[in-house]
Tab-separated table of C-alpha atoms and ligand atoms in Angstrom:
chain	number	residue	atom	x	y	z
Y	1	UNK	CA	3.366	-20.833	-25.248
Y	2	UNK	CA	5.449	-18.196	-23.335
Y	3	UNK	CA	3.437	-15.729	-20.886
Y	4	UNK	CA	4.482	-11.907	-21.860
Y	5	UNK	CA	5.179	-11.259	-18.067
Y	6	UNK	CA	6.810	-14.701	-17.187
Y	7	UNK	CA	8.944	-13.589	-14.504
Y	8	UNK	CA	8.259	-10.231	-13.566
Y	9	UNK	CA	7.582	-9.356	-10.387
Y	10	UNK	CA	4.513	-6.597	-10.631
Y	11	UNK	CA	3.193	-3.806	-7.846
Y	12	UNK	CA	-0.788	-3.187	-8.138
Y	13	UNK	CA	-2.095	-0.399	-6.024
Y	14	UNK	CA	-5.903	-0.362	-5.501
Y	15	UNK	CA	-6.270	-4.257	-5.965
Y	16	UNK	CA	-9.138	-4.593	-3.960
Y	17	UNK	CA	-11.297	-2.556	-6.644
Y	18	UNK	CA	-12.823	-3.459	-9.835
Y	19	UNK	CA	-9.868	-2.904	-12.087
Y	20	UNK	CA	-7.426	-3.248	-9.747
Y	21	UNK	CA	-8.612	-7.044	-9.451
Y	22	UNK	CA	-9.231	-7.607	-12.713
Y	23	UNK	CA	-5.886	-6.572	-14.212
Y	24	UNK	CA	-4.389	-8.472	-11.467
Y	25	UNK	CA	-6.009	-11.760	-12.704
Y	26	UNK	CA	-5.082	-10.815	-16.264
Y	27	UNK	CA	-1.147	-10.041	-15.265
Y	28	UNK	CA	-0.668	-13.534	-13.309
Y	29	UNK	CA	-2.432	-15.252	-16.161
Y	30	UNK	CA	0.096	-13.692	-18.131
Y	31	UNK	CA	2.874	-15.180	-15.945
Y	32	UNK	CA	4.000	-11.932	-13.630
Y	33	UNK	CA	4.665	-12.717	-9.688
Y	34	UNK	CA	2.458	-10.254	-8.094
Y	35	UNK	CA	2.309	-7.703	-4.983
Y	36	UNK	CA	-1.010	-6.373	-4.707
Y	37	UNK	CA	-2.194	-4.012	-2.403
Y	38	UNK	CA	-5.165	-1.820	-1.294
Y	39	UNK	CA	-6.406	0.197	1.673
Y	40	UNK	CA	-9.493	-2.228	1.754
Y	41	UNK	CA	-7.407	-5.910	3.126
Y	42	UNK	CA	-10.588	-8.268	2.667
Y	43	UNK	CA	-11.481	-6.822	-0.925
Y	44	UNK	CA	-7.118	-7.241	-1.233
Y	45	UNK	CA	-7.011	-10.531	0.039
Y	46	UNK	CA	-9.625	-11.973	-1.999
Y	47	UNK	CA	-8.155	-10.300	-5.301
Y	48	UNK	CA	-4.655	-11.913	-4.285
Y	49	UNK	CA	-6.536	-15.488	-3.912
Y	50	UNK	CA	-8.040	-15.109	-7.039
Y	51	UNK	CA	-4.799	-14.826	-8.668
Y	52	UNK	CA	-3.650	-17.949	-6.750
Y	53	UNK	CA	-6.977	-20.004	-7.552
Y	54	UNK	CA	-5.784	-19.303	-11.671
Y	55	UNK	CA	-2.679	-20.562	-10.725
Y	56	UNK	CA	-0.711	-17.091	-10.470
Y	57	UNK	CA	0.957	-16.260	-7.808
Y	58	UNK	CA	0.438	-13.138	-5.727
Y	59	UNK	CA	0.350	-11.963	-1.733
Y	60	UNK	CA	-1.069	-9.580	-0.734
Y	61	UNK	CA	0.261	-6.185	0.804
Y	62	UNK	CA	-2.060	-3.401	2.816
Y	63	UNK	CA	-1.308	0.026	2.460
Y	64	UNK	CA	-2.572	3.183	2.884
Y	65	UNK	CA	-1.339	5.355	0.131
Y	66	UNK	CA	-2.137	8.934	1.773
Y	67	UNK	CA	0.864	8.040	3.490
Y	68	UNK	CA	4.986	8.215	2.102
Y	69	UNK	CA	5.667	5.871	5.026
Y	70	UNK	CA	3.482	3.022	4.222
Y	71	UNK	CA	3.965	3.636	0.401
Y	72	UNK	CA	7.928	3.170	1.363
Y	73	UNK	CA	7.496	0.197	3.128
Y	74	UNK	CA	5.029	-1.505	0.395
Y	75	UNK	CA	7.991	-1.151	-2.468
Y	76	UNK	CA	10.543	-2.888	0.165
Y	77	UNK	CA	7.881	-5.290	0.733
Y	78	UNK	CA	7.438	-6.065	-3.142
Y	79	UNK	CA	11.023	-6.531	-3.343
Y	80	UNK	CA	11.663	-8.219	-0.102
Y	81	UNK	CA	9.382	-10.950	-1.335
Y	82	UNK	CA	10.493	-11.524	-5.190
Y	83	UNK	CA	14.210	-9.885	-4.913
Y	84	UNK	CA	13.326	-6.956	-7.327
Y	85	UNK	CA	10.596	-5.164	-8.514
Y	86	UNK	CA	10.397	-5.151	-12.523
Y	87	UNK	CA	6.956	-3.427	-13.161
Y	88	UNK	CA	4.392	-1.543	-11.417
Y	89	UNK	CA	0.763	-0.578	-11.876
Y	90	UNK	CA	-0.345	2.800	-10.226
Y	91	UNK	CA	-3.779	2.548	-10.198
Y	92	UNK	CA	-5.429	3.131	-6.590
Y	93	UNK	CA	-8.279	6.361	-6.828
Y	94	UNK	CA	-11.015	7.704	-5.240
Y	95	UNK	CA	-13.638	8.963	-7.317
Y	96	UNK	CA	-14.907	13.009	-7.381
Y	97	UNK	CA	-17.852	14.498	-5.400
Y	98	UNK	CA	-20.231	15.248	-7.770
Y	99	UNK	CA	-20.100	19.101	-6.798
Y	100	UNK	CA	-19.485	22.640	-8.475
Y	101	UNK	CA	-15.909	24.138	-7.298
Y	102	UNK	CA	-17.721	26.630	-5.525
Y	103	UNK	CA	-19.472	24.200	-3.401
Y	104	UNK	CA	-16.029	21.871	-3.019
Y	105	UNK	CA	-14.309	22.174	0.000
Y	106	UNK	CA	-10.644	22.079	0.735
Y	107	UNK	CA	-10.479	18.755	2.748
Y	108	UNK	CA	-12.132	17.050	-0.674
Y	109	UNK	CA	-9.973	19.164	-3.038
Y	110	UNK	CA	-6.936	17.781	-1.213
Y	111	UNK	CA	-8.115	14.071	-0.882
Y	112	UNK	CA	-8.317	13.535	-4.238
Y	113	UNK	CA	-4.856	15.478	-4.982
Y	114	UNK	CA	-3.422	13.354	-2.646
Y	115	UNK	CA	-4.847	10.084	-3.708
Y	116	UNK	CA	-5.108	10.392	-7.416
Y	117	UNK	CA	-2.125	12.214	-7.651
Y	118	UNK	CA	0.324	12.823	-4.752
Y	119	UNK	CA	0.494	8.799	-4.452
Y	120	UNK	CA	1.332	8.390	-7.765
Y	121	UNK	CA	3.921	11.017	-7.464
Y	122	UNK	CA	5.290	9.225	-4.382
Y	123	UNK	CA	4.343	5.335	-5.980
Y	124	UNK	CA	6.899	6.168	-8.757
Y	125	UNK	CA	9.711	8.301	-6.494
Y	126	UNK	CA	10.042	5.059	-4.746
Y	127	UNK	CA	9.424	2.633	-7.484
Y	128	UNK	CA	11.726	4.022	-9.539
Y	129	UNK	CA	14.714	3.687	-7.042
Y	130	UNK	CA	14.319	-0.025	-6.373
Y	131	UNK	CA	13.732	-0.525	-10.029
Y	132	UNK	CA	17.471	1.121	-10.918
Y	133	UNK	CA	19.082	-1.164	-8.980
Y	134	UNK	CA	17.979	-4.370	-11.052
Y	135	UNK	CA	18.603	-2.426	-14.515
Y	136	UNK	CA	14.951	-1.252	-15.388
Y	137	UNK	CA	11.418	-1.747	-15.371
Y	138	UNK	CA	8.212	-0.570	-16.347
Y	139	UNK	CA	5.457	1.487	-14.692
Y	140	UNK	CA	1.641	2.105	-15.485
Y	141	UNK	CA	-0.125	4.361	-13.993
Y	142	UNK	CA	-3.977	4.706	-14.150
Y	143	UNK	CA	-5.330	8.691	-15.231
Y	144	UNK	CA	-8.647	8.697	-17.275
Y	145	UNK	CA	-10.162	10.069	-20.154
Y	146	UNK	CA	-10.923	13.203	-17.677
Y	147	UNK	CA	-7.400	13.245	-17.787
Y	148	UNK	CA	-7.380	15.149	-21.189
Y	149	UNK	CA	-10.973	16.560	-21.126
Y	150	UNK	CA	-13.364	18.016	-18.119
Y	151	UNK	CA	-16.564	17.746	-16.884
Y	152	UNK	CA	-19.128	19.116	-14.660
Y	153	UNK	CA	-18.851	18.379	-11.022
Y	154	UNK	CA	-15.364	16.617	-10.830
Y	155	UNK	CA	-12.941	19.413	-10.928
Y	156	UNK	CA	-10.667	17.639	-7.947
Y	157	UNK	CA	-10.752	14.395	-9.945
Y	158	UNK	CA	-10.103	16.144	-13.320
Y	159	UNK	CA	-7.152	18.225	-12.557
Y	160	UNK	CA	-5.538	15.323	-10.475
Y	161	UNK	CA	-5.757	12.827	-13.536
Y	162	UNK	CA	-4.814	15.678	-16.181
Y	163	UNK	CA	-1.449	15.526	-13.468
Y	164	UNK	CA	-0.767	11.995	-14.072
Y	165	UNK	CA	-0.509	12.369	-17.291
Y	166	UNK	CA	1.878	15.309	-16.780
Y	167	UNK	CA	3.334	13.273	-14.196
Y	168	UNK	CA	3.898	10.472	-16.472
Y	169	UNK	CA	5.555	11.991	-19.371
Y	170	UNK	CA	7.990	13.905	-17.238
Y	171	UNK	CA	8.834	10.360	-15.944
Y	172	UNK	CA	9.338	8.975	-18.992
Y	173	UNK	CA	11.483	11.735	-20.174
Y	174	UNK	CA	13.617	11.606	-16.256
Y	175	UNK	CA	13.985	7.493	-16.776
Y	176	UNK	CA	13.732	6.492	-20.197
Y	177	UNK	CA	17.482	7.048	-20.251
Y	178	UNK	CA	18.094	4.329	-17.640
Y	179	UNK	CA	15.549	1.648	-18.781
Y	180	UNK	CA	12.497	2.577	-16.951
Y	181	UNK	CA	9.687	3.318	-19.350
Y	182	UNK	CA	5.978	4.981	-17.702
Y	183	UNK	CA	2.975	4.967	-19.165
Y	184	UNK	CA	-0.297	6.400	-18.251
Y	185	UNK	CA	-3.497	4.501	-19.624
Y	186	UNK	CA	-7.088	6.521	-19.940
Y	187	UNK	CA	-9.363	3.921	-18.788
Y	188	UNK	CA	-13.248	4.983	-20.318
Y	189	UNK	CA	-16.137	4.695	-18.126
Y	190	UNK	CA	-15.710	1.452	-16.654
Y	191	UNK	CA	-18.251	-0.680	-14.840
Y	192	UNK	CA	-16.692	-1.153	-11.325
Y	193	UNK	CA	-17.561	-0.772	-7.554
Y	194	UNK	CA	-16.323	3.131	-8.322
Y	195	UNK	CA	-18.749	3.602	-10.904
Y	196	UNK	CA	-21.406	2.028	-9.187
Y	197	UNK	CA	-21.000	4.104	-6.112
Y	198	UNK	CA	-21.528	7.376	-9.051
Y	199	UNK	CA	-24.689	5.987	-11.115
Y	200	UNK	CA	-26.536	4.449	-7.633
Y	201	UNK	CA	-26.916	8.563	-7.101
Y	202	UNK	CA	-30.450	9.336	-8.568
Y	203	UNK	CA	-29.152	12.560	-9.915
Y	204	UNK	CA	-26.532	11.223	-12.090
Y	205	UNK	CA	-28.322	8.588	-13.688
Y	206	UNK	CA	-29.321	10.953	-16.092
Y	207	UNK	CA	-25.275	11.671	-17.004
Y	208	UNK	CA	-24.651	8.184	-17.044
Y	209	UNK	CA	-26.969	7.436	-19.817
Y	210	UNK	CA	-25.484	11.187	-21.382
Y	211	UNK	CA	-21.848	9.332	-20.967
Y	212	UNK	CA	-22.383	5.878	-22.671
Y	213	UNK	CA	-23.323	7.635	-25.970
Y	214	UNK	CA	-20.169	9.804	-25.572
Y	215	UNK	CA	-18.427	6.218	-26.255
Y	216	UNK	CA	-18.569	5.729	-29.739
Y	217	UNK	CA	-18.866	2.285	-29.057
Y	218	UNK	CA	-22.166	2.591	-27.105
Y	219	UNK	CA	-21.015	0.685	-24.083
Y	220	UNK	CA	-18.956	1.155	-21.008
Y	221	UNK	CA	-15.728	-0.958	-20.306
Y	222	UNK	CA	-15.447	-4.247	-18.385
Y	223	UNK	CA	-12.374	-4.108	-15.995
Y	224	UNK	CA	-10.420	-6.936	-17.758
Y	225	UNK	CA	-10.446	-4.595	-20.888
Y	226	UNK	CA	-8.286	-2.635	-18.901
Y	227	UNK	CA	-5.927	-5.362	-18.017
Y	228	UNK	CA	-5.016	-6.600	-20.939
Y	229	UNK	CA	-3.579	-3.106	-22.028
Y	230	UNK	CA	-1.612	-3.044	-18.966
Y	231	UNK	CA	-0.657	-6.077	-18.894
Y	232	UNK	CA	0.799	-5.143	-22.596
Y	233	UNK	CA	1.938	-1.713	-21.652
Y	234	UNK	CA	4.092	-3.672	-18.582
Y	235	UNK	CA	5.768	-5.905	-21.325
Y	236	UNK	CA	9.205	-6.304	-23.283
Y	237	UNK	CA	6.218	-6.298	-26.354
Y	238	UNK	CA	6.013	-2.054	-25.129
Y	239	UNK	CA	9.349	-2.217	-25.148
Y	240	UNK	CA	9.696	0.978	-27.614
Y	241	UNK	CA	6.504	2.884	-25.674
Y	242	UNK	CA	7.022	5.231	-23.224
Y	243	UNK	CA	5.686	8.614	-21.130
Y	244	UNK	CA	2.474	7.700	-24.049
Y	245	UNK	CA	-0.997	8.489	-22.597
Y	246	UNK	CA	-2.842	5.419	-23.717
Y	247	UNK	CA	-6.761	5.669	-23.981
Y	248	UNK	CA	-9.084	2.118	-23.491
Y	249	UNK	CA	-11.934	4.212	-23.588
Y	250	UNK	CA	-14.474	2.928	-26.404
Y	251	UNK	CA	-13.613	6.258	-28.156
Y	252	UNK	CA	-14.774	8.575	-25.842
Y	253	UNK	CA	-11.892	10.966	-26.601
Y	254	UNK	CA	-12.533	10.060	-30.280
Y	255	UNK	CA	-15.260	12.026	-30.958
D	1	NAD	N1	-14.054	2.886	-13.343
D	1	NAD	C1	-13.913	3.872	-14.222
D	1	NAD	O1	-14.806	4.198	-15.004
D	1	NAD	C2	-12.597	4.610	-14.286
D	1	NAD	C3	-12.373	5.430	-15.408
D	1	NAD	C4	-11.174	6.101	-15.500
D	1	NAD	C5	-10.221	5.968	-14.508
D	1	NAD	N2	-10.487	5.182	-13.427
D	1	NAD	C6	-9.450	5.059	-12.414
D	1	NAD	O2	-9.129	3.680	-12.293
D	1	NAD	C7	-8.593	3.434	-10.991
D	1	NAD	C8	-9.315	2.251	-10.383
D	1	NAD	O3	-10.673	2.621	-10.219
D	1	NAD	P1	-11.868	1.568	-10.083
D	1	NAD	O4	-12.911	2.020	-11.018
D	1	NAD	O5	-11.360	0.193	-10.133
D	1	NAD	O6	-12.379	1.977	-8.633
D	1	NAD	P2	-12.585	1.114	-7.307
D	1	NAD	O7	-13.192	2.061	-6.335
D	1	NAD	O8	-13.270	-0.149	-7.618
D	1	NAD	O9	-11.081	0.788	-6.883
D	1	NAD	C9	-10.220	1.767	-6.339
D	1	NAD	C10	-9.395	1.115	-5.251
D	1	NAD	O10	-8.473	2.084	-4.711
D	1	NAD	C11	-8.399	1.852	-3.332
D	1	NAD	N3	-7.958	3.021	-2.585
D	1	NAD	C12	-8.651	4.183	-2.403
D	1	NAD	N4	-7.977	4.967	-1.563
D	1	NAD	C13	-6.830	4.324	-1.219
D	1	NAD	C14	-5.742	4.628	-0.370
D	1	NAD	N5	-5.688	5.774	0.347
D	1	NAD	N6	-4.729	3.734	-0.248
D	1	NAD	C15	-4.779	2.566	-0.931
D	1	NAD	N7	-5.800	2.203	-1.736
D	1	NAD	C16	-6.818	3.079	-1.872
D	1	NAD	C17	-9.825	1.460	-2.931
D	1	NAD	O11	-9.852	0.781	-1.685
D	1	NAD	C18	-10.271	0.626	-4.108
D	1	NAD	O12	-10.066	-0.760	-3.881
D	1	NAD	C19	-8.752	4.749	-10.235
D	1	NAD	O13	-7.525	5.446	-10.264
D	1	NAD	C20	-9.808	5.483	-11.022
D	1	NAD	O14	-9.717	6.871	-10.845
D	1	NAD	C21	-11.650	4.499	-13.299
């Protein structure tokens, strides 16, 4: 049977984290060569051998995506090693603070802005420009289902994801044209390192248990739930799907 990705060489930021590893296992099942990267190199390097230990293959690239330099040099990188770069998954984050705006300063406003938002910005800018040169591609990048609604105590994270998904259709709309289709997917609560940092705090336990019943499904995600809409979303099978906001989220915009 033919893998979906069988060729493709694939970019995944934030590879070291929960879904960032688990998509990446999911995408070289699925056949893609991969470049993954994070800030974090051991969590990186063992996501990368993961891949390699199914039989993908994948290196593995550090980066720190606060900055345009190293976010430069990680596309060349991608396509230095495969010879192109055909799809790309946006999905390094750092989570909110947990605090009222009026108690949010600017140096945590602006980390989150620049993470969960400038880097995407950037990600795509150049993403896009080796991708024109082979003809196409396709890009995912990861917002949230607090990109379309709020909630209490994560302004910084809310307003950067509600930008990716602004981000993403304008993309769509600026590429489409030349083969390049992005996508943003809305990822539910899903259980990962990220969400266990935010439920280990003994005041949000309390919201967590509030949050799973806003699922209509009555569970949280598993990061490989994830994957395998990227992984579909990166495919020729998408092929007709672009600047869409795509929710995996157990329905928690659904009711
Ligand atoms: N887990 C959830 O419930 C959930 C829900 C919706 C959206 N998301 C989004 O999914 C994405 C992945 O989150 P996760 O839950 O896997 O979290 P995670 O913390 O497990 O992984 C995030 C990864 O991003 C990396 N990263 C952070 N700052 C970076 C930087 N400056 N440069 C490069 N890499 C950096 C981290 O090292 C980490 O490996 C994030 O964008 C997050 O906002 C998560």
């Amino acid at each position: 049977m033919s893998k979906i990705l069988e060729g493709k060489s694939v970019l995944v930021t934030g590879a070291g984290g929960g879904i960032g590893a688990a998509a990446a296992l999911v995408l070289g099942n699925a056949g893609a060569k991969l470049v993954l990267s994070d800030i974090a190199d051991s969590e990186g390097e063992a996501a990368a051998a993961a891949v390699r230990d199914a039989g993908g293959e994948a290196v593995f690239v550090k980066a720190d995506l606060g900055s345009e330099a190293e976010i430069k040099a990680l596309v060349g990188a991608a396509v230095e090693t495969y010879g192109k770069l055909d799809g790309a998954f946006n999905n390094a984050g750092v989570e909110q603070r947990n605090k009222p705006l009026d108690q949010l300063t600017l140096e945590e406003w602006e980390l989150a802005i620049r993470i969960d938002l400038t880097a995407v910005f950037l990600c795509i800018k150049h993403q896009v420009q080796a991708m024109l040169k082979t003809g196409g591609g396709a890009i995912v990048n990861t917002a949230s289902s607090l990109g379309q609604v709020g909630l209490a105590g994560a302004g910084e994270y809310v307003a950067a994801k509600h930008g990716v998904i602004g981000l993403t259709r304008s993309a769509g709309a600026d590429y489409g044209p030349q083969g390049i289709r992005v996508n943003a997917i809305l990822p539910g609560i899903t259980m990962t390192p990220m969400i266990s940092r935010l439920s280990n705090d003994p005041q949000l336990s309390a919201v967590f248990d509030g949050l799973r019943s806003r699922h209509s499904m009555g569970r949280f995600g598993q990061p490989d739930e994830i994957g395998q809409a990227v992984k579909w979303m990166l495919s020729d099978e998408a092929s007709f799907v672009n600047g869409a906001a795509i929710a995996v989220d157990g329905g928690y915009l659904s009711i």
